[in-house]
Amino acid sequence: MKLRRGMKLRIMMGRRMLTSLLSLMLRIIVSMERLKTRMRKKMMKFVLMITKGHMVVKEKDHLQTKSM
């Protein structure tokens, strides 16, 4: 009986460890995904800013060449 109880306890502990590990992994994955989406949004804003800046620069270049 004592051995069986010990084994049961060990199995329970193992399961608990597994579930906690899995939940931790899930949490990490979720946080990573959130970070990715946040970064993507920032990147999109950054890219838009860059493209807008390039367009402005191009327009300025055109204006300069026309004035010359």
XYZ file of C-alpha atoms in Angstrom:
68
model
C 0.000 0.000 0.000
C 2.740 2.416 0.980
C 4.593 1.867 -2.296
C 1.440 2.359 -4.333
C 0.609 5.546 -2.501
C 4.127 6.815 -3.128
C 3.854 6.007 -6.806
C 0.472 7.737 -7.007
C 1.906 10.804 -5.333
C 4.868 10.765 -7.673
C 2.584 10.466 -10.711
C 0.408 13.299 -9.399
C 3.474 15.462 -8.870
C 4.729 14.605 -12.345
C 1.378 15.526 -13.845
C 1.345 18.768 -11.923
C 4.838 19.559 -13.143
C 3.794 18.769 -16.714
C 0.661 20.905 -16.545
C 2.539 23.795 -14.963
C 5.254 23.498 -17.606
C 2.667 23.396 -20.375
C 0.803 26.387 -18.972
C 4.109 28.241 -18.661
C 4.973 27.409 -22.277
C 1.528 28.557 -23.396
C 1.917 31.777 -21.449
C 5.316 32.409 -23.047
C 3.966 31.658 -26.523
C 0.991 33.970 -25.996
C 3.201 36.777 -24.721
C 5.546 36.261 -27.682
C 2.610 36.464 -30.112
C 1.406 39.654 -28.435
C 4.899 41.089 -28.719
C 5.054 40.091 -32.380
C 1.749 41.802 -33.162
C 2.817 44.892 -31.238
C 6.160 44.968 -33.053
C 4.408 44.442 -36.391
C 2.139 47.404 -35.707
C 5.157 49.512 -34.777
C 7.001 48.324 -37.862
C 4.018 49.172 -40.056
C 3.905 52.667 -38.569
C 7.670 52.991 -39.038
C 7.485 51.776 -42.650
C 4.614 54.155 -43.359
C 6.610 57.009 -41.872
C 9.652 56.064 -43.965
C 7.623 55.767 -47.169
C 5.915 59.074 -46.474
C 9.301 60.644 -45.808
C 10.665 59.216 -49.056
C 7.670 60.530 -50.963
C 8.135 63.964 -49.420
C 11.836 63.883 -50.293
C 11.012 62.844 -53.865
C 8.474 65.646 -54.152
C 11.046 68.103 -52.822
C 13.580 66.804 -55.346
C 11.056 67.318 -58.136
C 10.357 70.827 -56.920
C 14.072 71.581 -56.735
C 14.744 70.266 -60.236
C 11.776 72.241 -61.583
C 12.930 75.436 -59.889
C 16.449 74.899 -61.278
